[in-house]
Coordinates of C-alpha atoms in Angstrom, one line a residue:
M1 CA 128.9 85.0 78.7
G2 CA 125.6 86.9 79.5
C3 CA 125.0 90.7 78.5
Y4 CA 125.1 91.9 82.1
T5 CA 128.1 89.9 82.8
F6 CA 130.2 92.0 79.7
R7 CA 129.3 95.4 81.4
E8 CA 130.6 94.8 84.1
K9 CA 134.1 93.2 83.3
A10 CA 133.7 96.1 80.4
S11 CA 132.8 98.8 83.1
K12 CA 136.1 97.7 85.7
L13 CA 138.3 98.2 82.4
K14 CA 138.1 102.0 83.0
I15 CA 138.9 102.6 79.2
R16 CA 136.4 105.7 78.1
K17 CA 135.4 104.4 74.7
I18 CA 134.3 101.2 76.2
D19 CA 132.5 102.9 79.6
K20 CA 129.9 104.9 76.7
F21 CA 129.5 101.9 75.2
V22 CA 128.8 100.1 77.7
S23 CA 126.2 103.6 78.7
G24 CA 124.9 103.7 75.6
L25 CA 123.8 99.3 76.0
K26 CA 122.9 100.5 78.7
R27 CA 120.2 103.8 77.8
D28 CA 119.4 101.2 74.6
M29 CA 118.5 97.7 76.7
Q30 CA 115.2 96.8 75.7
A31 CA 116.4 97.9 72.2
V32 CA 118.8 95.3 72.1
R33 CA 117.1 92.8 73.6
N34 CA 114.6 93.3 71.4
A35 CA 116.5 93.3 68.3
I36 CA 117.7 90.0 69.2
V37 CA 115.0 87.8 70.4
S38 CA 112.1 89.4 67.7
E39 CA 112.0 87.3 64.2
Y40 CA 111.7 90.9 62.7
N41 CA 114.3 93.1 60.8
N42 CA 114.6 96.2 58.8
G43 CA 115.8 94.3 55.8
L44 CA 113.6 95.5 53.5
A45 CA 113.9 99.0 54.2
E46 CA 117.5 98.8 54.3
G47 CA 117.7 97.4 51.0
S48 CA 115.4 99.8 49.5
V49 CA 117.7 102.9 50.8
N50 CA 120.7 101.4 49.4
K51 CA 119.3 101.4 46.5
L52 CA 118.4 105.0 46.4
K53 CA 121.7 106.4 47.6
V54 CA 124.2 104.3 44.7
I55 CA 121.3 105.6 42.6
K56 CA 122.2 109.0 43.3
R57 CA 125.7 109.1 43.8
K58 CA 125.5 107.7 40.0
M59 CA 123.9 110.9 39.0
Y60 CA 125.5 113.5 41.3
G61 CA 126.2 116.5 38.6
R62 CA 123.5 115.1 36.1
N63 CA 120.4 117.9 36.1
K64 CA 117.9 116.6 34.3
F65 CA 115.0 114.3 36.2
E66 CA 113.6 112.4 33.8
M67 CA 117.5 110.5 33.4
L68 CA 116.9 109.7 37.1
R69 CA 113.2 108.8 36.8
Q70 CA 115.0 106.5 34.0
K71 CA 117.2 104.6 36.7
D72 CA 113.6 104.6 38.9
P73 CA 114.2 101.0 41.1
F74 CA 110.6 101.3 41.5
P75 CA 109.1 101.7 38.5
E76 CA 105.2 100.9 39.6
N77 CA 105.5 104.4 40.9
N78 CA 106.1 106.8 37.7
G79 CA 102.4 108.4 36.4

């Protein structure tokens, strides 16, 4: 089933949340096509962001910068 067929069938259901999802698909159709066709992704950046968020959660409530620097996932950047 193609994307247009799905959108047509979904919009006939008259369910507000599905209608909102379908309108978002229509609005971002070029981005959706690019994500399906392209061999590139942002996995590397997302992985780095995830590492930083994990460290941030672990460090919550601890206030010394040196302790945070020791937890740095990118030690080559420490000066």
